[in-house]
GROMACS .gro file of C-alpha atoms in nm:
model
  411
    1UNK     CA    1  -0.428  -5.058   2.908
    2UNK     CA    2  -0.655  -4.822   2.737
    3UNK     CA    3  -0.442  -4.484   2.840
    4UNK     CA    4  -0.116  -4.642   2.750
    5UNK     CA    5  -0.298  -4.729   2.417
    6UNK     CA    6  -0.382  -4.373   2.391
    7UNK     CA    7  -0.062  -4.203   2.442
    8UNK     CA    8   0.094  -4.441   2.250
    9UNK     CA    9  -0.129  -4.340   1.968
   10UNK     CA   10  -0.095  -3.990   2.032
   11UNK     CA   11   0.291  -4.033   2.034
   12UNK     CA   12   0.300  -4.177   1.725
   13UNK     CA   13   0.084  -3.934   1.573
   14UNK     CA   14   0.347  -3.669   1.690
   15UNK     CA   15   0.640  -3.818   1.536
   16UNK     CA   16   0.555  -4.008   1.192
   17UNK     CA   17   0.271  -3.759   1.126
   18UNK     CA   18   0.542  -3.658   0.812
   19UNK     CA   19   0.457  -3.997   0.655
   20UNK     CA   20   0.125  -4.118   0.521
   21UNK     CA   21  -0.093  -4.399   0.651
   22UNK     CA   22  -0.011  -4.618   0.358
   23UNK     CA   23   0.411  -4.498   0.414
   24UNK     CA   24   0.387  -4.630   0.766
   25UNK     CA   25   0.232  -4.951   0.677
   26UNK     CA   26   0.516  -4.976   0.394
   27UNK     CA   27   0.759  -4.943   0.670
   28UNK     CA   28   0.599  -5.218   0.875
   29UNK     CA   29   0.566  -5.466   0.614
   30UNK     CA   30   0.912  -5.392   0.451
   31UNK     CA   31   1.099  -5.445   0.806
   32UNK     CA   32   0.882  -5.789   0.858
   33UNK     CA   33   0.981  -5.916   0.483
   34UNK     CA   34   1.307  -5.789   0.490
   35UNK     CA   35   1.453  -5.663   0.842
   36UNK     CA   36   1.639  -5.325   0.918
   37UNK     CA   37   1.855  -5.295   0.572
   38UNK     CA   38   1.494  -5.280   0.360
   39UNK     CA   39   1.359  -5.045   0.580
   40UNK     CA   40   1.651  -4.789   0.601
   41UNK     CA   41   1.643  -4.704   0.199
   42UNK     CA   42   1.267  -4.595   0.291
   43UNK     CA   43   1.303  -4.342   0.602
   44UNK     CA   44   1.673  -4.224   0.378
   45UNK     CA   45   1.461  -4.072   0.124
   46UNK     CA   46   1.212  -3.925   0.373
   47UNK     CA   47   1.468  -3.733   0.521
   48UNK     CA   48   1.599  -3.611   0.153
   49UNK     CA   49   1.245  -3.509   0.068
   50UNK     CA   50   1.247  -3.312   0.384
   51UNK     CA   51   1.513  -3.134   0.278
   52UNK     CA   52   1.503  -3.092  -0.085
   53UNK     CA   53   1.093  -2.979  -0.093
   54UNK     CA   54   1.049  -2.654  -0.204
   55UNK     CA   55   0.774  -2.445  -0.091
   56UNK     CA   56   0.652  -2.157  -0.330
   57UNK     CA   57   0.431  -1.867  -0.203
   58UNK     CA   58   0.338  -1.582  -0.498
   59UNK     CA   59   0.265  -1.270  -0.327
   60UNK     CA   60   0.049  -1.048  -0.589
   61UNK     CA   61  -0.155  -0.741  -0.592
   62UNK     CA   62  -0.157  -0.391  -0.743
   63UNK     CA   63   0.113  -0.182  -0.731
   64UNK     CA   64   0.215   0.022  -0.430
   65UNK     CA   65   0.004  -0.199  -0.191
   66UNK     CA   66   0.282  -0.348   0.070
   67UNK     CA   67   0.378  -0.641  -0.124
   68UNK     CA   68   0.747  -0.611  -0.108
   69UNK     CA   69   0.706  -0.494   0.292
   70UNK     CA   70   0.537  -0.847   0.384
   71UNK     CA   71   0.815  -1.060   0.167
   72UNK     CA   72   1.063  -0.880   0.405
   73UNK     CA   73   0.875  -0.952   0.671
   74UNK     CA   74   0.816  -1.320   0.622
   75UNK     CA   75   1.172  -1.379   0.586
   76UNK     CA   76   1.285  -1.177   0.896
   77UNK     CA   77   1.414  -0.855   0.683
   78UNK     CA   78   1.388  -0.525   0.673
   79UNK     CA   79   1.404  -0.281   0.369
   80UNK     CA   80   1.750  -0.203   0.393
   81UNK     CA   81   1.934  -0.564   0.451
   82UNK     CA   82   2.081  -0.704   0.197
   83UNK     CA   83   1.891  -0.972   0.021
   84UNK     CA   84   1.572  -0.713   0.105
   85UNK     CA   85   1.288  -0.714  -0.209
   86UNK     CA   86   1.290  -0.313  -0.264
   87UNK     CA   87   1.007  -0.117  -0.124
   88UNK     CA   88   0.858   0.154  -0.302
   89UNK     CA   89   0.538   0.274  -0.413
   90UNK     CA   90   0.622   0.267  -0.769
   91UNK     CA   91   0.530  -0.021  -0.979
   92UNK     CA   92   0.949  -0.225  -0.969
   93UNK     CA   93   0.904  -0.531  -1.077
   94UNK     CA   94   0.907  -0.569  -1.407
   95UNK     CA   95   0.887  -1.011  -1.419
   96UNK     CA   96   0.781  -1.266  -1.150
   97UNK     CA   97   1.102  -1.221  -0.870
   98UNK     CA   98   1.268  -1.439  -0.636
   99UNK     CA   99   1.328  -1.392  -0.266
  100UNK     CA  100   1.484  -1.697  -0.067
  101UNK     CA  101   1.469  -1.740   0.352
  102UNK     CA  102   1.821  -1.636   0.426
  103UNK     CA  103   1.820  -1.996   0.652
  104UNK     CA  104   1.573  -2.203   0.425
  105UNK     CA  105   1.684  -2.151   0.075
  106UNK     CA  106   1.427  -2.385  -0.074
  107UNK     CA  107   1.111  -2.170   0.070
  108UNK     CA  108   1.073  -1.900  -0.184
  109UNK     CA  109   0.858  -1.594  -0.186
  110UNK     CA  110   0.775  -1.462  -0.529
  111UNK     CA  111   0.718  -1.107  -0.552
  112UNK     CA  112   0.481  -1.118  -0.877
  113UNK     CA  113   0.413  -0.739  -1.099
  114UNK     CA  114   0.094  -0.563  -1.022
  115UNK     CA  115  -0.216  -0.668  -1.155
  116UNK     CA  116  -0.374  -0.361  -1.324
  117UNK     CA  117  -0.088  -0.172  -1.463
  118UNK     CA  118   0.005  -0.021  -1.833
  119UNK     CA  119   0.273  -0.315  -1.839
  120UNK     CA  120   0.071  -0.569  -1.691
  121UNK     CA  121  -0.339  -0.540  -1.798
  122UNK     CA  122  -0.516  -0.767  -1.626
  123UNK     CA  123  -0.595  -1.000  -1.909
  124UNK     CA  124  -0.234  -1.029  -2.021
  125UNK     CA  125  -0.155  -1.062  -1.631
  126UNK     CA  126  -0.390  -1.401  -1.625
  127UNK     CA  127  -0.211  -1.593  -1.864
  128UNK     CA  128   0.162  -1.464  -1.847
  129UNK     CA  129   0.225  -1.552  -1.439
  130UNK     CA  130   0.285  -1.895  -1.441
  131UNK     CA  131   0.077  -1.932  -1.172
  132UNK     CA  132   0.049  -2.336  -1.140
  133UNK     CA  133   0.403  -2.309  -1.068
  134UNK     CA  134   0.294  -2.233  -0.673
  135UNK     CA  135   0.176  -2.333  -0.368
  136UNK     CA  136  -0.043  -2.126  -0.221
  137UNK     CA  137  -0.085  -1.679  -0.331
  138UNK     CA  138  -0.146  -1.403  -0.078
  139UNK     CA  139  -0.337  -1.130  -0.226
  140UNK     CA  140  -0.227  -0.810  -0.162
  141UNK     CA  141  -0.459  -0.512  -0.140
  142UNK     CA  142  -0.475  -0.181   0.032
  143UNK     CA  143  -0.675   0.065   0.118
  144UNK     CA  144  -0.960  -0.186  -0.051
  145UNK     CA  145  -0.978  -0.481  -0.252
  146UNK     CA  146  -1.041  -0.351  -0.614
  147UNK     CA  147  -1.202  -0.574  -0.944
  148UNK     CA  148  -0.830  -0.644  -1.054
  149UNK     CA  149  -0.800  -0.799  -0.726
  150UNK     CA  150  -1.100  -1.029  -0.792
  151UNK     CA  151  -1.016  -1.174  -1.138
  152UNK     CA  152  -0.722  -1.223  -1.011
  153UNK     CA  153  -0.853  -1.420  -0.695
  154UNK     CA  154  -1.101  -1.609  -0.968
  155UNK     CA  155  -0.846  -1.710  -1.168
  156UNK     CA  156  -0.672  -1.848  -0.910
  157UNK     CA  157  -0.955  -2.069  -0.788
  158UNK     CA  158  -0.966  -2.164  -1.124
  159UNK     CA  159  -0.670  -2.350  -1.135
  160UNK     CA  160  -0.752  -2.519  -0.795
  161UNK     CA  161  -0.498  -2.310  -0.601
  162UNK     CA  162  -0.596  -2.201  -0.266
  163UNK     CA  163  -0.566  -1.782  -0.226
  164UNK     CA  164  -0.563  -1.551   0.106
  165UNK     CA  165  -0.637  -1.202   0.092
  166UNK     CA  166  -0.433  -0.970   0.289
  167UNK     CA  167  -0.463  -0.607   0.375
  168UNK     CA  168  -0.143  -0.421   0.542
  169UNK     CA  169  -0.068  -0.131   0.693
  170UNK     CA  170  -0.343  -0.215   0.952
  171UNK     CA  171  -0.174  -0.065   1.242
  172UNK     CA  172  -0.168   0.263   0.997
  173UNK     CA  173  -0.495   0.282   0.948
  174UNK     CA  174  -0.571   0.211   1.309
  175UNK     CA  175  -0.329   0.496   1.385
  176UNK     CA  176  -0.548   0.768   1.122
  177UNK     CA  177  -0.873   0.645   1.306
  178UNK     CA  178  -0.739   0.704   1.632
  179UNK     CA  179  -0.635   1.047   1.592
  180UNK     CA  180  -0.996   1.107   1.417
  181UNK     CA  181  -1.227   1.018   1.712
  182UNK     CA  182  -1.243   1.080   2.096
  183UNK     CA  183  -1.366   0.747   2.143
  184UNK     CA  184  -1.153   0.459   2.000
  185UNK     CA  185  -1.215   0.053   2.061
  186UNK     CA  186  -0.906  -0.141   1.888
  187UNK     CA  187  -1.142  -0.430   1.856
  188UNK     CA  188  -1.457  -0.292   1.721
  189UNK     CA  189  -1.275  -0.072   1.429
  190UNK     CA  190  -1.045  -0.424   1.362
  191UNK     CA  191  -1.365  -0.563   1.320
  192UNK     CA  192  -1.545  -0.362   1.122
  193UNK     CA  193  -1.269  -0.307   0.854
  194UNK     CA  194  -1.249  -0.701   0.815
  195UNK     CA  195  -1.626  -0.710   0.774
  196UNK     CA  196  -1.626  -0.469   0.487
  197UNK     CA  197  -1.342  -0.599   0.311
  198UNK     CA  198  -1.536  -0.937   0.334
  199UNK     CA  199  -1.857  -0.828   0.235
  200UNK     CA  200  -1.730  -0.563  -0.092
  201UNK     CA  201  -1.543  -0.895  -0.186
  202UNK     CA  202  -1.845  -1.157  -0.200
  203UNK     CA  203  -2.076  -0.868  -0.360
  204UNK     CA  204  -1.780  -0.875  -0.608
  205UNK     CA  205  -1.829  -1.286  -0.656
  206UNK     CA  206  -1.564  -1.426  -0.412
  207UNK     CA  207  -1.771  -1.680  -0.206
  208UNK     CA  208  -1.618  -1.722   0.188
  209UNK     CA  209  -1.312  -1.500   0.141
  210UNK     CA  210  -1.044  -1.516   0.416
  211UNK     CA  211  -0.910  -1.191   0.476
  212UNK     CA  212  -0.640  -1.103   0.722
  213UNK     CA  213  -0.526  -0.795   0.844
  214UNK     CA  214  -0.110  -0.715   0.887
  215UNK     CA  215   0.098  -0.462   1.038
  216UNK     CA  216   0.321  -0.332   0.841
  217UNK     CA  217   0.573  -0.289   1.110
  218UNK     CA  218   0.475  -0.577   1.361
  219UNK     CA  219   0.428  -0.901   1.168
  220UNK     CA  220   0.309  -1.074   1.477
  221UNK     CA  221   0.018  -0.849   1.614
  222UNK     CA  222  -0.322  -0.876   1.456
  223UNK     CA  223  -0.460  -1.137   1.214
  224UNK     CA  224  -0.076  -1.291   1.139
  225UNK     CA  225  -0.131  -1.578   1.398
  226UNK     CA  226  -0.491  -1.677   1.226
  227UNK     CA  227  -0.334  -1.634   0.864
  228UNK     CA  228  -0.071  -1.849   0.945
  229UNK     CA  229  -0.290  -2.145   1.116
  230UNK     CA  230  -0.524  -2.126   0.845
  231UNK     CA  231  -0.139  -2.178   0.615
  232UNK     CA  232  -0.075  -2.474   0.840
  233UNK     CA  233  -0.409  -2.625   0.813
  234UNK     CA  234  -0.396  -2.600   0.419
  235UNK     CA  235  -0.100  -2.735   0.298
  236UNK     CA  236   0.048  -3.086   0.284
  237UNK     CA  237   0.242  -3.216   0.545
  238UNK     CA  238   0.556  -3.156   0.435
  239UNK     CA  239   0.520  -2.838   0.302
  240UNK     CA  240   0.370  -2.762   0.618
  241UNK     CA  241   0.638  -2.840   0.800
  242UNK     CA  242   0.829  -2.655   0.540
  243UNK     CA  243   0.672  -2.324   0.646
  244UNK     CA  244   0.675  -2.359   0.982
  245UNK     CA  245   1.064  -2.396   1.014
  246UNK     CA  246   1.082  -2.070   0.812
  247UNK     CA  247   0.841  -1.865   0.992
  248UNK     CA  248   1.082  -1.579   1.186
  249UNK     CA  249   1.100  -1.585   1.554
  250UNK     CA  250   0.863  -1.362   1.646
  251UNK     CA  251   0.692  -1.537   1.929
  252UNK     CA  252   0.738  -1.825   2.185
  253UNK     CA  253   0.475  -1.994   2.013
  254UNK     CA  254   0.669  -2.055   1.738
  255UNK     CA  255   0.952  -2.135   1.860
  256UNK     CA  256   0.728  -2.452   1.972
  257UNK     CA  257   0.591  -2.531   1.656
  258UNK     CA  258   0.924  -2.526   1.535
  259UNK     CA  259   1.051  -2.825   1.813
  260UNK     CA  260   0.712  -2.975   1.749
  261UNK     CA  261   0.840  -3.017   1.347
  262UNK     CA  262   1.170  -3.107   1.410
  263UNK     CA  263   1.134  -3.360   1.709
  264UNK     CA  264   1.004  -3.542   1.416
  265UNK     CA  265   1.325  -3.585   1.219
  266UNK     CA  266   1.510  -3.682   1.552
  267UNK     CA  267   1.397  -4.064   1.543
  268UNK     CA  268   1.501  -4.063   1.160
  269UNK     CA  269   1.816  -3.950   1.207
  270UNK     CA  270   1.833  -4.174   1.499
  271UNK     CA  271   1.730  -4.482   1.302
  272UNK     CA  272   1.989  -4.401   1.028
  273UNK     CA  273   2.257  -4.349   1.244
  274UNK     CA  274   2.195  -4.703   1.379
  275UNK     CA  275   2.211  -4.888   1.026
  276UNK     CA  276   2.493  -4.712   0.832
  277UNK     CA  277   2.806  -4.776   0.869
  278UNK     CA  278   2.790  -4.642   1.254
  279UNK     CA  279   3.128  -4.477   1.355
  280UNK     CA  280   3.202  -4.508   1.676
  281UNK     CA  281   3.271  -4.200   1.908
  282UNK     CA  282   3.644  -4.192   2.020
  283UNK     CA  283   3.578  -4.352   2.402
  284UNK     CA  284   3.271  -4.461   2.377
  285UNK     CA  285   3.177  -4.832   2.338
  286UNK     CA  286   2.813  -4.724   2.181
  287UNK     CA  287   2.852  -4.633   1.834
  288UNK     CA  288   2.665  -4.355   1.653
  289UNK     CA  289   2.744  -4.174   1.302
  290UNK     CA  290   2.931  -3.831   1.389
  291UNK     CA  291   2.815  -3.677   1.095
  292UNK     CA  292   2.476  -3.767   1.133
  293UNK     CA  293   2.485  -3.570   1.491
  294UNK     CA  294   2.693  -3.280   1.370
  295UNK     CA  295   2.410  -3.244   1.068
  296UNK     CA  296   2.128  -3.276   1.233
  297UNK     CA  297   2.192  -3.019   1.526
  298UNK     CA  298   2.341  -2.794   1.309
  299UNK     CA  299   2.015  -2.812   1.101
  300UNK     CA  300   1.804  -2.737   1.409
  301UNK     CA  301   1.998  -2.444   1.563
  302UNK     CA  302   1.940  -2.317   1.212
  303UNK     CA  303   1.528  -2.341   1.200
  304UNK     CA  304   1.547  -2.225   1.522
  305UNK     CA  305   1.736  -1.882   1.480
  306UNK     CA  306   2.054  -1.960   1.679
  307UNK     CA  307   2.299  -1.896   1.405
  308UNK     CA  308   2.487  -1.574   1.391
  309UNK     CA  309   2.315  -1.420   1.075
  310UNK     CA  310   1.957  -1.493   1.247
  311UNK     CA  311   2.033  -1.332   1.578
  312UNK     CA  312   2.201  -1.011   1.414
  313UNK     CA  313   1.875  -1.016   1.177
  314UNK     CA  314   1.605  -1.111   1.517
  315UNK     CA  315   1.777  -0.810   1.648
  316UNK     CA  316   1.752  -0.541   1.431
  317UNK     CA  317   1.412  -0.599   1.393
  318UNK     CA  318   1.355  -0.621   1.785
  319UNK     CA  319   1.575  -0.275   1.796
  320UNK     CA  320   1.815  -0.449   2.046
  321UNK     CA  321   2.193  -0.474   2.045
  322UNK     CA  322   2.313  -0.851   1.894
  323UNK     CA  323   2.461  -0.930   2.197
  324UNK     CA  324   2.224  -0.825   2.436
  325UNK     CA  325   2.060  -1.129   2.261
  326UNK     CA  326   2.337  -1.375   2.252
  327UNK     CA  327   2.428  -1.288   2.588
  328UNK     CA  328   2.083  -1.480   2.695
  329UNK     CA  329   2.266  -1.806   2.439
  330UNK     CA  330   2.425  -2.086   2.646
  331UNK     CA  331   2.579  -2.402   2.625
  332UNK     CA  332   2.811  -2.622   2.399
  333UNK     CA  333   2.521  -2.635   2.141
  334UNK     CA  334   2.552  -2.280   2.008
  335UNK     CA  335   2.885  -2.322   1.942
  336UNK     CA  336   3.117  -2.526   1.689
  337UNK     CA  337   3.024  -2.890   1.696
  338UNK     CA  338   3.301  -3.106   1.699
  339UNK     CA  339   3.376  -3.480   1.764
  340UNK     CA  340   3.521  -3.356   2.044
  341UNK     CA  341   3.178  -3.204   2.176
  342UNK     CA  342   3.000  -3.512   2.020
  343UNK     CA  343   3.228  -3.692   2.254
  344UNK     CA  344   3.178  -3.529   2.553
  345UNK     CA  345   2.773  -3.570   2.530
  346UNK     CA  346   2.760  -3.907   2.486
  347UNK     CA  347   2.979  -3.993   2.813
  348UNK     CA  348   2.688  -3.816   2.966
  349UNK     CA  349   2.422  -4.019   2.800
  350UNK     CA  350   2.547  -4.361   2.811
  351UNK     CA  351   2.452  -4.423   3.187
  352UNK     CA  352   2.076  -4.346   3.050
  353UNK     CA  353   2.107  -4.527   2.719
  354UNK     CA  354   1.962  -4.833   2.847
  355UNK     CA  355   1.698  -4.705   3.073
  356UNK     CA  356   1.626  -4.473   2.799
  357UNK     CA  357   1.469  -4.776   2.580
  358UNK     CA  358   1.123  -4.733   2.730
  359UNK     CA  359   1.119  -4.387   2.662
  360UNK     CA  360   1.189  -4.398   2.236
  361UNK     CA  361   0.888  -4.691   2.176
  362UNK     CA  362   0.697  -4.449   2.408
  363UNK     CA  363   0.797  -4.236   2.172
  364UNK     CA  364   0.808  -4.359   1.818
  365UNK     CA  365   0.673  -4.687   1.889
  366UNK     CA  366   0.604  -4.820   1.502
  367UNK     CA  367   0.992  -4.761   1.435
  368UNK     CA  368   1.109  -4.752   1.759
  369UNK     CA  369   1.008  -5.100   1.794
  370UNK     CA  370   1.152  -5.135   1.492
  371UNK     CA  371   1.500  -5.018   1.531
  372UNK     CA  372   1.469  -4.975   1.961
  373UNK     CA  373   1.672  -5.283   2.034
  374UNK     CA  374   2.045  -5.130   1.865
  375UNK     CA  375   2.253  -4.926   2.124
  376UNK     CA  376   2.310  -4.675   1.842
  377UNK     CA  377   1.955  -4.579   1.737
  378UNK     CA  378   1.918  -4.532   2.123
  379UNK     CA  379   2.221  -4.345   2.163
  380UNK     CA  380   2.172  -4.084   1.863
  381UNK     CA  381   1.785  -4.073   1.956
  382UNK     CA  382   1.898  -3.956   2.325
  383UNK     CA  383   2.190  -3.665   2.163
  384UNK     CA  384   1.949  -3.587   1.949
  385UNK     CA  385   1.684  -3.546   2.151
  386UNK     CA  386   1.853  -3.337   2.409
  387UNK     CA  387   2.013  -3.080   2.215
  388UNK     CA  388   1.713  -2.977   2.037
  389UNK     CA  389   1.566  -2.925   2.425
  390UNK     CA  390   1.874  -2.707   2.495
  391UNK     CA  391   1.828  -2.533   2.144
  392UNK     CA  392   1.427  -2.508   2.211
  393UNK     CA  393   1.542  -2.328   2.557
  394UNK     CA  394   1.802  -2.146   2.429
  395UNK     CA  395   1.559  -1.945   2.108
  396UNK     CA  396   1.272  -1.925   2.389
  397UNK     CA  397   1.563  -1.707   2.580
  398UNK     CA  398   1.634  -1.492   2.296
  399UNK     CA  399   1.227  -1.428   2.200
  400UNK     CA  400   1.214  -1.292   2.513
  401UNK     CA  401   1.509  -1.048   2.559
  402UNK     CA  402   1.445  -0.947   2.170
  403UNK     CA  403   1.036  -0.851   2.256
  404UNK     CA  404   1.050  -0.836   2.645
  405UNK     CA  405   0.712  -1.072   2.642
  406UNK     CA  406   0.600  -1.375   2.804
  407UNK     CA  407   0.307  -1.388   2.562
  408UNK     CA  408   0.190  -1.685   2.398
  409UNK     CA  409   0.433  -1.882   2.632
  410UNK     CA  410   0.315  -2.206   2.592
  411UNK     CA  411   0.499  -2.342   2.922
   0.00000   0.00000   0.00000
């Protein structure tokens, strides 16, 4: 009894961890008072908060520093794609500027003017910037992090946002060190450039700075992994969530994450599918709503870099040819979903839709207790469910014939 009541636990911490304690127990007591139509209004606007949030990251320094570079790089582009922030090391932007992910249009890096130019003094900087308008800043500083770079970081505290500093170019400087001395430990020098940036900042009044160092050219190597934990730790759940769909493809790791964040939408979708106005798949005697299905795996094979426009993108930056990647891309899943397809998939899954009802309250047991006993709900939950393994599969596949790695498999 106690290790069923464990998992169980754990599985429900999985899958509802995008709604809040007192959310869940809203849920509970609304289905108890008034039965599946109170509760479906609730998890409805869940799933349009999911995917209206917006998640706003100012990227800020002095000019010249990389700030443009990691934009690009945080959205999967390179300097010369279109959509690309400009990178030079001249002082460009003139007013706070927009960059949207190319498959997330509602996470949106802000390339923000240098601090500490003629334009922008640091005093008229301050109060000009907007700055309660975002989520989170990274602070963007290289060779070292200056007194521009503090009052900005102080200012930011000040308002009760939370602040990173970054320094770029790492593998750069690693490369001038390198060709300086006979004797060369990666490790040691990595370590010793984050412990000076740490300690000039707290002599300059920043108490426990976090300071991360970035390739310019890699995004993945180095400090990115710890910068980006540290991200996930700090921000709300569903902004979390937010930023880990938009995070590129650069490792199998994320590619986990990203299943990890969306097998949470799967027994929403499911749910909904089961309470409004089901249509029934030509053939089938289960119903399920079509364009719930078509939606929500077209949503997923989106976060997780299947389209067209991510794979050309994933492969430019991995040097390879496009279809050496999408020759490694199988399945009906990648491809148009139809009824038809729909169709075809849930012939498959209705010999398992009954045994299957053990496995969704093992699952999602507050709402799949809930809405567990309708044939829909159980049919959607198992489509559902198995394309995003085919799509998690399929994106492991194509991390590994764009980088040639089995690092930070998680399998």
């Amino acid at each position: 009894m106690g290790g069923a009541s464990s998992r169980d636990q754990s599985a429900e911490a999985s899958n509802t961890s995008l709604f809040s304690e007192d959310e869940l127990k809203n849920l509970k007591s609304n289905f108890e008072s008034g039965g599946v139509e109170k509760v479906t209004p609730l998890i409805q606007k869940k799933v349009n908060d999911l995917d209206n949030i917006e998640l706003n990251i100012a990227v800020t320094g002095e000019a010249g520093t990389g700030k443009s570079s990691f934009i690009n790089a945080m959205r999967g582009l390179q300097s010369e794609d279109k959509g690309a922030a400009k990178v030079d090391n001249k002082e460009t932007t003139v007013e706070p500027t927009e960059y949207k992910h190319p498959s997330l249009p509602n996470v949106i890096l802000w390339d923000l003017p240098g601090i500490g130019t003629v334009k922008f003094p640091a005093n008229k900087y301050l109060k000009e910037m907007k700055f309660k308008k975002y989520d989170f800043f990274i602070i963007i500083s290289h060779p070292r992090f200056t007194e521009n770079d503090v009052k900005l970081a102080q200012e930011i505290k000040r308002l009760g946002k939370k602040f990173y500093f970054v320094r770029p170019k790492i593998d750069t400087d690693l490369d001038a060190v390198k060709r300086e001395r006979r004797e060369f430990k990666e490790e040691e020098e990595l370590e010793n450039i984050r412990s000076y940036c740490i300690t000039s900042l707290q002599e300059a009044g920043i108490s426990s700075p976090q300071v991360f160092l970035i390739s310019k050219f890699d995004l993945h190597l180095y400090d990115f992994d710890r910068l980006s934990k540290v991200l996930e730790d700090d921000l709300p759940s569903l902004k979390r969530s937010v930023y880990i769909l938009a995070l590129p493809n650069l490792t199998l790791e994320i590619v986990e994450k990203k299943k990890k964040e969306l097998k949470k939408r799967v027994w929403m979708l499911a749910s909904l599918s089961g309470v409004l106005g089901a249509v029934p798949v030509p053939g089938v005697s289960l119903g399920c709503d079509i364009g719930i299905l078509i939606g929500g795996i077209v949503h997923f094979r989106k976060c997780l870099g299947l389209d067209d426009a991510s794979l050309r993108r994933l492969a430019k930056k991995a040097g390879k040819p496009v279809e050496e990647l999408k020759a490694v891309v199988k399945g009906p899943m990648v491809g148009e979903i139809t009824p038809d397809i729909i169709n075809r998939l849930a012939w498959g899954a209705t010999a398992v839709v009954v045994s299957g009802f053990e496995l969704v309250l093992d699952h999602v047991p507050v709402v799949g207790s809930i809405f567990g006993a309708g044939s829909s709900f159980l049919m959607t939950y198992k489509l559902l469910s198995g394309a995003l393994d085919d799509l998690t599969e399929n994106a492991r596949r194509v991390v590994k014939a764009a980088f040639g790695t089995d690092e930070n498999d998680p399998k």
